[in-house]
Amino acid sequence: MSPKNDVEKIVKPLLFLLRSSDASKYVVLCNIQVFAKAMPSLFTSHFEDFFVCSFDSYQIKALKLDILSIIATDASIPFIFQEFQDYIRDTNRRFVGDTVAAIGSCAQRLPTVAYTCLEGLLALTRQESLTFDASSMDAQANVLAQAIMSIKAILKQDPVSHEKAIIQLARSLDSIKVPMARAMIVWIVGEYNSVGHIIPKMLVTILQYLARCFTSEAAETKNQILSTTLKAVLYQEGEDTVIYRRVLSYVLQLAKCDQDYDICSRAHILENLFHCYITSESLEDGMMHTPKVTDIQHMLVQSIYGGKINLISPASNNYRIFFPGSLSQIVLHAAPGYEPLPKPCSLSSDELVQQEVNAQSGKTRGAQTANNHSFYTSEKDTFSGSLDEESGSDYSSQDSITRSDESEGTGSASQIDEEDPLIQLLE
């Protein structure tokens, strides 16, 4: 990337191009997205230019939402949130889901607005669950699942201060019918089962409710119920330990008889790993008697469910792989004929000399072409001058045009020669 003072020169031309056709606008927004991810401060003061218009296509709306979530600051986020409130009322539910995702991204980037975003997402979750319509389940599933996903991302930052939000999600399990949303809520309950003082007291009731609903749940929800029950057995201690183990034994028996082969196989594997927690001796006296032969199994269980695993996020640097303004950057793969620019200071002196010679030969050929065009034009005008008494004026006008063409041709060659260093700097 060039120095900031040089890169700032492209901001206003790019924003001006947003007034063009939809196809050109999409290409311009893709390139703005590249620069915004690399240097968000370039467009922070121009956030209003990325507000969605009613006549924008879905692809353009999605790009504008992503750019707004990238360039949002503490000063501009109130105005951006006012726009987002209008977007949530849009009839295109897919666009509403993208807006919810943008709200979650803003909350992760700006911790000062995390609480406000969380409250708004919880209110949206309640509204979507109460207005459930079976005929539009796919559209509602997208919005509701995205809302829970954004809440999940916000809770990861500081789960202790958001205990009430976790409790509200757990209480909404009875009203939320979307399988993906239910699965994520069950995961949240299992992941933060020891946070605060209220959640551990509610855990027994939640697990018993999930065990009763196990047979009617979707496959992804069943997997999360198994994982949540196992985490409760590992983490929780006290008088409710026996209840947790009994719930685990009951859920494993149901899972082993499930019609889904994945659920059935997982239940058999987990039963063999956790048999030390669900044996008859441990259920009778409420104590865990782990034989020496299961020490390796106990370590394996702790490594899988006991530790906090930091998930590696997928690579988000695709925008830096391809050169901005190229076709490859738009389609996100190397188009035929694409040649990336060399890295700075990677060319040898011989290669630099060869590039300079090629540039000089290109300018020479351009000048020769302009001269030939000028000679042909002047010869034609001289012949026409013998037939018309106004040939002098005609010649002078044509000659002036020829000179302007020659100067434009020479200027274009010099302009191309001057643009090469700028392209090198952008790399």
CSV table of C-alpha atoms in Angstrom, one decimal:
chain,number,residue,atom,x,y,z
A,1,MET,CA,0.0,0.0,0.0
A,2,SER,CA,1.2,3.5,-0.8
A,3,PRO,CA,1.6,6.2,1.8
A,4,LYS,CA,-1.7,7.4,3.2
A,5,ASN,CA,-1.3,10.9,1.5
A,6,ASP,CA,-1.1,9.2,-1.9
A,7,VAL,CA,-3.9,6.7,-1.3
A,8,GLU,CA,-6.3,9.4,-0.2
A,9,LYS,CA,-6.3,10.8,-3.7
A,10,ILE,CA,-8.4,7.8,-4.9
A,11,VAL,CA,-11.2,8.3,-2.4
A,12,LYS,CA,-13.3,11.0,-4.1
A,13,PRO,CA,-12.9,9.6,-7.6
A,14,LEU,CA,-14.1,6.2,-6.4
A,15,LEU,CA,-17.1,7.8,-4.6
A,16,PHE,CA,-17.9,9.8,-7.7
A,17,LEU,CA,-18.1,6.5,-9.7
A,18,LEU,CA,-20.9,5.3,-7.4
A,19,ARG,CA,-23.2,7.4,-9.4
A,20,SER,CA,-22.7,5.2,-12.5
A,21,SER,CA,-24.6,2.1,-13.6
A,22,ASP,CA,-25.3,-0.9,-11.4
A,23,ALA,CA,-22.6,-3.0,-13.1
A,24,SER,CA,-20.0,-0.3,-12.7
A,25,LYS,CA,-21.2,0.5,-9.1
A,26,TYR,CA,-20.6,-3.2,-8.2
A,27,VAL,CA,-17.1,-3.2,-9.5
A,28,VAL,CA,-16.3,0.1,-7.7
A,29,LEU,CA,-17.7,-1.2,-4.4
A,30,CYS,CA,-15.6,-4.3,-4.6
A,31,ASN,CA,-12.5,-2.2,-4.9
A,32,ILE,CA,-13.6,0.1,-2.2
A,33,GLN,CA,-14.1,-2.9,0.0
A,34,VAL,CA,-10.5,-3.9,-0.6
A,35,PHE,CA,-9.1,-0.5,0.4
A,36,ALA,CA,-11.5,-0.2,3.4
A,37,LYS,CA,-10.3,-3.5,4.8
A,38,ALA,CA,-6.7,-2.5,4.4
A,39,MET,CA,-7.2,1.1,5.6
A,40,PRO,CA,-10.6,1.8,7.1
A,41,SER,CA,-9.8,5.5,7.9
A,42,LEU,CA,-9.9,6.4,4.2
A,43,PHE,CA,-13.7,6.2,4.1
A,44,THR,CA,-14.7,6.9,7.8
A,45,SER,CA,-15.9,10.4,7.0
A,46,HIS,CA,-17.8,9.3,3.9
A,47,PHE,CA,-20.0,6.7,5.6
A,48,GLU,CA,-23.2,8.4,4.3
A,49,ASP,CA,-22.2,7.6,0.7
A,50,PHE,CA,-22.7,3.9,1.5
A,51,PHE,CA,-26.2,4.1,2.8
A,52,VAL,CA,-28.5,1.7,0.9
A,53,CYS,CA,-30.9,3.0,-1.6
A,54,SER,CA,-34.3,1.5,-2.4
A,55,PHE,CA,-33.4,0.8,-6.0
A,56,ASP,CA,-30.0,-0.9,-5.2
A,57,SER,CA,-29.7,-4.6,-6.1
A,58,TYR,CA,-29.1,-7.2,-3.4
A,59,GLN,CA,-25.4,-7.6,-4.3
A,60,ILE,CA,-24.8,-3.9,-4.0
A,61,LYS,CA,-26.7,-3.7,-0.7
A,62,ALA,CA,-24.6,-6.5,0.7
A,63,LEU,CA,-21.4,-4.8,-0.3
A,64,LYS,CA,-22.5,-1.5,1.3
A,65,LEU,CA,-23.4,-3.2,4.5
A,66,ASP,CA,-20.0,-4.9,4.7
A,67,ILE,CA,-18.3,-1.6,4.0
A,68,LEU,CA,-20.4,0.2,6.7
A,69,SER,CA,-19.5,-2.4,9.3
A,70,ILE,CA,-15.8,-2.0,8.4
A,71,ILE,CA,-15.6,1.8,8.5
A,72,ALA,CA,-17.9,2.4,11.5
A,73,THR,CA,-16.4,4.5,14.3
A,74,ASP,CA,-17.7,5.6,17.7
A,75,ALA,CA,-18.7,9.0,16.1
A,76,SER,CA,-20.6,7.5,13.2
A,77,ILE,CA,-22.1,4.4,14.7
A,78,PRO,CA,-25.3,6.2,16.0
A,79,PHE,CA,-26.2,7.3,12.5
A,80,ILE,CA,-25.3,3.9,11.0
A,81,PHE,CA,-27.5,2.2,13.6
A,82,GLN,CA,-30.4,4.5,12.7
A,83,GLU,CA,-30.0,3.2,9.1
A,84,PHE,CA,-29.8,-0.4,10.3
A,85,GLN,CA,-33.2,0.0,12.1
A,86,ASP,CA,-34.8,0.9,8.8
A,87,TYR,CA,-33.1,-2.0,7.0
A,88,ILE,CA,-34.4,-4.5,9.5
A,89,ARG,CA,-38.0,-3.6,8.4
A,90,ASP,CA,-37.2,-4.5,4.8
A,91,THR,CA,-39.3,-7.1,3.1
A,92,ASN,CA,-36.3,-8.9,1.7
A,93,ARG,CA,-35.5,-11.2,4.6
A,94,ARG,CA,-32.1,-12.2,3.2
A,95,PHE,CA,-31.1,-8.5,3.3
A,96,VAL,CA,-32.4,-8.3,6.9
A,97,GLY,CA,-30.2,-11.3,7.8
A,98,ASP,CA,-27.2,-9.5,6.4
A,99,THR,CA,-28.1,-6.4,8.4
A,100,VAL,CA,-28.2,-8.4,11.6
A,101,ALA,CA,-24.7,-9.8,10.7
A,102,ALA,CA,-23.5,-6.3,10.1
A,103,ILE,CA,-24.7,-5.3,13.6
A,104,GLY,CA,-22.8,-8.1,15.1
A,105,SER,CA,-19.7,-7.1,13.3
A,106,CYS,CA,-20.0,-3.5,14.5
A,107,ALA,CA,-20.4,-4.8,18.1
A,108,GLN,CA,-17.2,-6.9,17.8
A,109,ARG,CA,-15.2,-4.0,16.4
A,110,LEU,CA,-16.6,-1.3,18.8
A,111,PRO,CA,-17.0,-2.7,22.4
A,112,THR,CA,-18.6,0.5,23.5
A,113,VAL,CA,-21.8,-0.4,21.6
A,114,ALA,CA,-21.7,-4.1,22.4
A,115,TYR,CA,-24.4,-3.8,25.1
A,116,THR,CA,-26.7,-1.8,22.9
A,117,CYS,CA,-26.3,-4.2,20.0
A,118,LEU,CA,-27.0,-7.1,22.3
A,119,GLU,CA,-30.2,-5.6,23.7
A,120,GLY,CA,-31.4,-4.9,20.2
A,121,LEU,CA,-30.6,-8.4,18.9
A,122,LEU,CA,-32.4,-10.0,21.9
A,123,ALA,CA,-35.5,-7.9,21.2
A,124,LEU,CA,-35.3,-9.0,17.5
A,125,THR,CA,-35.0,-12.6,18.6
A,126,ARG,CA,-38.1,-12.3,20.7
A,127,GLN,CA,-40.0,-10.6,17.9
A,128,GLU,CA,-39.0,-13.2,15.4
A,129,SER,CA,-39.9,-16.1,17.7
A,130,LEU,CA,-43.4,-14.7,18.5
A,131,THR,CA,-44.2,-13.9,14.9
A,132,PHE,CA,-43.2,-17.4,13.6
A,133,ASP,CA,-44.8,-18.4,10.3
A,134,ALA,CA,-44.4,-21.9,9.1
A,135,SER,CA,-45.0,-20.9,5.5
A,136,SER,CA,-41.9,-18.6,5.5
A,137,MET,CA,-39.8,-20.7,7.7
A,138,ASP,CA,-36.7,-20.5,5.5
A,139,ALA,CA,-36.8,-16.7,5.5
A,140,GLN,CA,-37.3,-16.5,9.2
A,141,ALA,CA,-34.7,-19.1,9.9
A,142,ASN,CA,-32.1,-17.0,8.2
A,143,VAL,CA,-32.9,-13.9,10.3
A,144,LEU,CA,-33.3,-15.7,13.6
A,145,ALA,CA,-30.2,-17.9,13.1
A,146,GLN,CA,-28.1,-14.9,12.2
A,147,ALA,CA,-29.3,-13.0,15.2
A,148,ILE,CA,-28.3,-15.8,17.5
A,149,MET,CA,-25.0,-16.1,15.7
A,150,SER,CA,-24.3,-12.4,16.3
A,151,ILE,CA,-25.3,-12.7,20.0
A,152,LYS,CA,-23.0,-15.7,20.3
A,153,ALA,CA,-20.1,-13.6,18.9
A,154,ILE,CA,-20.8,-10.8,21.3
A,155,LEU,CA,-21.0,-13.1,24.3
A,156,LYS,CA,-17.6,-14.5,23.6
A,157,GLN,CA,-16.0,-11.1,24.3
A,158,ASP,CA,-17.2,-10.9,27.9
A,159,PRO,CA,-19.6,-13.7,29.0
A,160,VAL,CA,-19.5,-12.8,32.7
A,161,SER,CA,-21.1,-9.4,32.1
A,162,HIS,CA,-23.8,-10.8,29.8
A,163,GLU,CA,-25.2,-13.4,32.2
A,164,LYS,CA,-28.7,-12.0,31.8
A,165,ALA,CA,-28.5,-12.4,28.0
A,166,ILE,CA,-27.6,-16.1,28.4
A,167,ILE,CA,-30.6,-16.6,30.7
A,168,GLN,CA,-33.0,-14.9,28.3
A,169,LEU,CA,-31.7,-17.2,25.5
A,170,ALA,CA,-32.2,-20.3,27.6
A,171,ARG,CA,-35.8,-19.2,28.5
A,172,SER,CA,-36.6,-18.7,24.8
A,173,LEU,CA,-35.9,-22.3,23.9
A,174,ASP,CA,-39.6,-23.1,24.3
A,175,SER,CA,-40.6,-20.5,21.7
A,176,ILE,CA,-37.8,-20.8,19.2
A,177,LYS,CA,-38.5,-23.5,16.6
A,178,VAL,CA,-35.6,-23.0,14.1
A,179,PRO,CA,-33.2,-26.0,14.5
A,180,MET,CA,-30.0,-24.0,13.8
A,181,ALA,CA,-31.0,-21.3,16.3
A,182,ARG,CA,-31.9,-23.9,18.9
A,183,ALA,CA,-28.6,-25.7,18.4
A,184,MET,CA,-26.6,-22.5,18.9
A,185,ILE,CA,-28.6,-21.6,22.1
A,186,VAL,CA,-27.9,-25.1,23.5
A,187,TRP,CA,-24.2,-24.6,22.7
A,188,ILE,CA,-24.2,-21.3,24.5
A,189,VAL,CA,-25.8,-22.9,27.6
A,190,GLY,CA,-23.2,-25.6,27.6
A,191,GLU,CA,-20.2,-23.4,27.0
A,192,TYR,CA,-21.1,-20.9,29.8
A,193,ASN,CA,-22.8,-23.3,32.2
A,194,SER,CA,-20.7,-22.1,35.1
A,195,VAL,CA,-20.9,-18.4,34.5
A,196,GLY,CA,-22.5,-16.4,37.3
A,197,HIS,CA,-24.8,-17.7,40.1
A,198,ILE,CA,-28.1,-18.2,38.3
A,199,ILE,CA,-27.1,-20.3,35.3
A,200,PRO,CA,-25.7,-23.2,37.4
A,201,LYS,CA,-29.0,-23.3,39.3
A,202,MET,CA,-31.0,-23.4,36.1
A,203,LEU,CA,-28.9,-26.0,34.4
A,204,VAL,CA,-30.7,-29.0,35.8
A,205,THR,CA,-34.0,-27.8,34.6
A,206,ILE,CA,-32.6,-26.9,31.2
A,207,LEU,CA,-31.0,-30.3,30.7
A,208,GLN,CA,-34.1,-32.2,31.8
A,209,TYR,CA,-36.2,-30.2,29.3
A,210,LEU,CA,-33.7,-30.9,26.5
A,211,ALA,CA,-33.7,-34.6,27.4
A,212,ARG,CA,-37.5,-34.7,27.1
A,213,CYS,CA,-37.3,-33.0,23.7
A,214,PHE,CA,-34.4,-35.0,22.4
A,215,THR,CA,-36.3,-37.4,20.1
A,216,SER,CA,-38.1,-34.5,18.3
A,217,GLU,CA,-35.0,-32.3,17.8
A,218,ALA,CA,-33.1,-31.9,14.5
A,219,ALA,CA,-29.7,-33.6,14.1
A,220,GLU,CA,-27.6,-30.5,14.9
A,221,THR,CA,-29.6,-29.8,18.0
A,222,LYS,CA,-29.2,-33.4,19.2
A,223,ASN,CA,-25.4,-33.1,18.8
A,224,GLN,CA,-25.4,-30.0,20.9
A,225,ILE,CA,-27.6,-31.6,23.6
A,226,LEU,CA,-25.0,-34.4,23.9
A,227,SER,CA,-22.1,-32.0,24.2
A,228,THR,CA,-23.9,-29.7,26.7
A,229,THR,CA,-24.8,-32.7,28.9
A,230,LEU,CA,-21.2,-33.9,28.8
A,231,LYS,CA,-19.9,-30.4,29.7
A,232,ALA,CA,-22.3,-30.3,32.7
A,233,VAL,CA,-21.0,-33.6,34.0
A,234,LEU,CA,-17.4,-32.4,33.7
A,235,TYR,CA,-17.7,-28.9,35.1
A,236,GLN,CA,-20.5,-29.0,37.6
A,237,GLU,CA,-20.0,-30.2,41.2
A,238,GLY,CA,-22.3,-30.6,44.2
A,239,GLU,CA,-25.6,-32.3,45.0
A,240,ASP,CA,-26.8,-32.1,41.3
A,241,THR,CA,-24.0,-34.2,40.0
A,242,VAL,CA,-26.0,-37.4,40.2
A,243,ILE,CA,-28.8,-35.8,38.2
A,244,TYR,CA,-26.4,-34.7,35.5
A,245,ARG,CA,-25.1,-38.3,35.2
A,246,ARG,CA,-28.5,-39.8,35.0
A,247,VAL,CA,-29.5,-37.2,32.3
A,248,LEU,CA,-26.3,-38.1,30.4
A,249,SER,CA,-27.1,-41.8,30.6
A,250,TYR,CA,-30.7,-41.3,29.5
A,251,VAL,CA,-29.6,-39.1,26.5
A,252,LEU,CA,-27.0,-41.5,25.4
A,253,GLN,CA,-29.5,-44.4,25.4
A,254,LEU,CA,-31.9,-42.3,23.2
A,255,ALA,CA,-29.0,-41.3,20.9
A,256,LYS,CA,-27.9,-45.0,20.4
A,257,CYS,CA,-31.4,-45.8,19.1
A,258,ASP,CA,-31.6,-42.7,16.8
A,259,GLN,CA,-32.3,-43.2,13.1
A,260,ASP,CA,-29.5,-40.9,12.2
A,261,TYR,CA,-26.3,-43.0,11.9
A,262,ASP,CA,-24.1,-40.1,12.8
A,263,ILE,CA,-26.0,-39.5,16.1
A,264,CYS,CA,-26.0,-43.3,16.8
A,265,SER,CA,-22.2,-43.7,16.2
A,266,ARG,CA,-21.4,-40.6,18.3
A,267,ALA,CA,-23.4,-41.9,21.2
A,268,HIS,CA,-21.6,-45.3,21.1
A,269,ILE,CA,-18.2,-43.5,21.1
A,270,LEU,CA,-19.2,-41.1,23.9
A,271,GLU,CA,-20.5,-43.9,26.0
A,272,ASN,CA,-17.2,-45.7,25.8
A,273,LEU,CA,-15.3,-42.6,26.7
A,274,PHE,CA,-17.7,-41.6,29.6
A,275,HIS,CA,-18.5,-45.0,31.0
A,276,CYS,CA,-16.5,-44.0,34.2
A,277,TYR,CA,-19.1,-41.2,34.8
A,278,ILE,CA,-22.2,-43.2,34.3
A,279,THR,CA,-21.4,-46.6,35.9
A,280,SER,CA,-23.8,-48.0,38.4
A,281,GLU,CA,-21.4,-47.5,41.3
A,282,SER,CA,-21.1,-43.8,40.6
A,283,LEU,CA,-24.9,-43.4,40.3
A,284,GLU,CA,-25.6,-45.1,43.6
A,285,ASP,CA,-23.4,-43.1,46.0
A,286,GLY,CA,-23.0,-40.0,43.9
A,287,MET,CA,-19.3,-40.2,43.8
A,288,MET,CA,-17.0,-40.8,40.8
A,289,HIS,CA,-14.9,-43.9,41.0
A,290,THR,CA,-12.5,-43.9,38.1
A,291,PRO,CA,-10.5,-47.1,37.7
A,292,LYS,CA,-6.8,-46.8,36.8
A,293,VAL,CA,-7.5,-48.3,33.4
A,294,THR,CA,-9.5,-45.3,32.5
A,295,ASP,CA,-6.9,-42.6,33.2
A,296,ILE,CA,-6.1,-42.3,29.6
A,297,GLN,CA,-9.8,-42.0,28.7
A,298,HIS,CA,-10.2,-39.4,31.4
A,299,MET,CA,-7.4,-37.3,30.0
A,300,LEU,CA,-8.9,-37.7,26.5
A,301,VAL,CA,-12.3,-36.5,27.7
A,302,GLN,CA,-10.8,-33.5,29.4
A,303,SER,CA,-8.8,-32.5,26.4
A,304,ILE,CA,-11.9,-32.7,24.1
A,305,TYR,CA,-14.6,-31.2,26.4
A,306,GLY,CA,-12.7,-29.7,29.3
A,307,GLY,CA,-10.4,-27.2,27.6
A,308,LYS,CA,-11.3,-24.0,25.8
A,309,ILE,CA,-10.3,-24.4,22.2
A,310,ASN,CA,-9.5,-21.2,20.3
A,311,LEU,CA,-11.0,-21.8,16.8
A,312,ILE,CA,-8.8,-20.6,13.9
A,313,SER,CA,-10.9,-18.2,11.9
A,314,PRO,CA,-10.8,-18.7,8.1
A,315,ALA,CA,-8.4,-16.6,6.2
A,316,SER,CA,-9.9,-13.2,5.6
A,317,ASN,CA,-7.1,-11.8,3.5
A,318,ASN,CA,-8.4,-12.8,0.1
A,319,TYR,CA,-8.8,-9.1,-0.8
A,320,ARG,CA,-5.0,-8.8,-0.7
A,321,ILE,CA,-4.2,-11.7,-2.9
A,322,PHE,CA,-5.3,-10.1,-6.2
A,323,PHE,CA,-4.5,-6.6,-7.5
A,324,PRO,CA,-7.3,-4.1,-7.0
A,325,GLY,CA,-9.1,-3.2,-10.2
A,326,SER,CA,-8.4,-6.5,-11.8
A,327,LEU,CA,-10.9,-9.1,-12.9
A,328,SER,CA,-9.3,-11.6,-10.6
A,329,GLN,CA,-10.1,-9.4,-7.6
A,330,ILE,CA,-13.8,-9.3,-8.6
A,331,VAL,CA,-14.2,-13.1,-9.1
A,332,LEU,CA,-11.7,-13.9,-6.2
A,333,HIS,CA,-9.6,-16.3,-8.3
A,334,ALA,CA,-6.9,-15.9,-10.9
A,335,ALA,CA,-8.5,-15.1,-14.2
A,336,PRO,CA,-6.8,-16.2,-17.4
A,337,GLY,CA,-3.8,-14.0,-18.2
A,338,TYR,CA,-3.6,-12.5,-14.7
A,339,GLU,CA,0.0,-11.6,-13.7
A,340,PRO,CA,0.5,-10.3,-10.2
A,341,LEU,CA,2.8,-7.3,-9.7
A,342,PRO,CA,6.2,-8.2,-8.3
A,343,LYS,CA,6.9,-7.5,-4.7
A,344,PRO,CA,8.8,-4.3,-3.9
A,345,CYS,CA,12.6,-4.6,-4.3
A,346,SER,CA,12.2,-8.1,-5.8
A,347,LEU,CA,13.4,-7.2,-9.3
A,348,SER,CA,17.1,-7.4,-10.2
A,349,SER,CA,18.9,-4.5,-11.9
A,350,ASP,CA,18.9,-6.3,-15.3
A,351,GLU,CA,15.1,-6.7,-15.1
A,352,LEU,CA,14.6,-3.0,-14.3
A,353,VAL,CA,16.8,-2.0,-17.2
A,354,GLN,CA,14.9,-4.3,-19.5
A,355,GLN,CA,11.6,-2.7,-18.4
A,356,GLU,CA,13.0,0.8,-19.0
A,357,VAL,CA,14.1,-0.2,-22.5
A,358,ASN,CA,10.7,-1.6,-23.2
A,359,ALA,CA,9.0,1.5,-22.0
A,360,GLN,CA,11.3,3.7,-24.2
A,361,SER,CA,10.6,1.6,-27.2
A,362,GLY,CA,6.9,1.8,-26.6
A,363,LYS,CA,7.1,5.7,-26.5
A,364,THR,CA,9.2,5.7,-29.7
A,365,ARG,CA,6.7,3.5,-31.6
A,366,GLY,CA,3.9,5.8,-30.4
A,367,ALA,CA,5.7,8.9,-31.7
A,368,GLN,CA,6.4,7.3,-35.1
A,369,THR,CA,2.7,6.4,-35.4
A,370,ALA,CA,1.7,10.0,-34.6
A,371,ASN,CA,4.2,11.3,-37.2
A,372,ASN,CA,2.9,9.0,-39.9
A,373,HIS,CA,-0.6,10.0,-39.2
A,374,SER,CA,0.4,13.7,-39.4
A,375,PHE,CA,2.2,13.2,-42.8
A,376,TYR,CA,-0.8,11.4,-44.3
A,377,THR,CA,-3.2,14.1,-43.1
A,378,SER,CA,-1.1,17.0,-44.3
A,379,GLU,CA,-0.6,15.4,-47.8
A,380,LYS,CA,-4.4,14.9,-48.1
A,381,ASP,CA,-5.1,18.5,-47.1
A,382,THR,CA,-2.5,19.9,-49.6
A,383,PHE,CA,-4.2,18.0,-52.5
A,384,SER,CA,-7.6,19.3,-51.4
A,385,GLY,CA,-6.2,22.8,-51.3
A,386,SER,CA,-5.7,22.9,-55.1
A,387,LEU,CA,-9.4,22.3,-55.6
A,388,ASP,CA,-10.8,24.7,-53.2
A,389,GLU,CA,-9.8,28.3,-52.6
A,390,GLU,CA,-10.4,27.9,-48.9
A,391,SER,CA,-7.8,25.2,-48.7
A,392,GLY,CA,-5.5,27.4,-46.5
A,393,SER,CA,-8.0,27.5,-43.7
A,394,ASP,CA,-8.8,23.8,-44.1
A,395,TYR,CA,-5.2,22.9,-43.9
A,396,SER,CA,-4.5,25.0,-40.9
A,397,SER,CA,-7.5,23.4,-39.1
A,398,GLN,CA,-6.5,19.9,-40.0
A,399,ASP,CA,-2.9,20.7,-39.1
A,400,SER,CA,-4.0,21.9,-35.7
A,401,ILE,CA,-6.0,18.7,-35.2
A,402,THR,CA,-3.0,16.7,-36.3
A,403,ARG,CA,-0.8,18.5,-33.8
A,404,SER,CA,-3.4,18.0,-31.1
A,405,ASP,CA,-3.6,14.2,-31.9
A,406,GLU,CA,0.2,14.0,-31.9
A,407,SER,CA,0.4,15.7,-28.5
A,408,GLU,CA,-2.4,13.5,-27.1
A,409,GLY,CA,-0.6,10.4,-28.4
A,410,THR,CA,2.7,11.5,-26.8
A,411,GLY,CA,0.9,12.6,-23.7
A,412,SER,CA,-0.9,9.2,-23.3
A,413,ALA,CA,2.4,7.4,-23.6
A,414,SER,CA,4.0,9.6,-21.0
A,415,GLN,CA,0.9,9.2,-18.8
A,416,ILE,CA,1.2,5.4,-19.0
A,417,ASP,CA,4.8,5.7,-18.1
A,418,GLU,CA,4.0,7.8,-15.1
A,419,GLU,CA,1.2,5.4,-13.9
A,420,ASP,CA,3.6,2.4,-13.6
A,421,PRO,CA,5.2,3.7,-10.3
A,422,LEU,CA,1.7,4.3,-8.8
A,423,ILE,CA,0.7,0.7,-9.6
A,424,GLN,CA,3.9,-0.5,-8.0
A,425,LEU,CA,3.1,1.5,-4.9
A,426,LEU,CA,-0.3,0.0,-4.6
A,427,GLU,CA,1.2,-3.4,-4.2
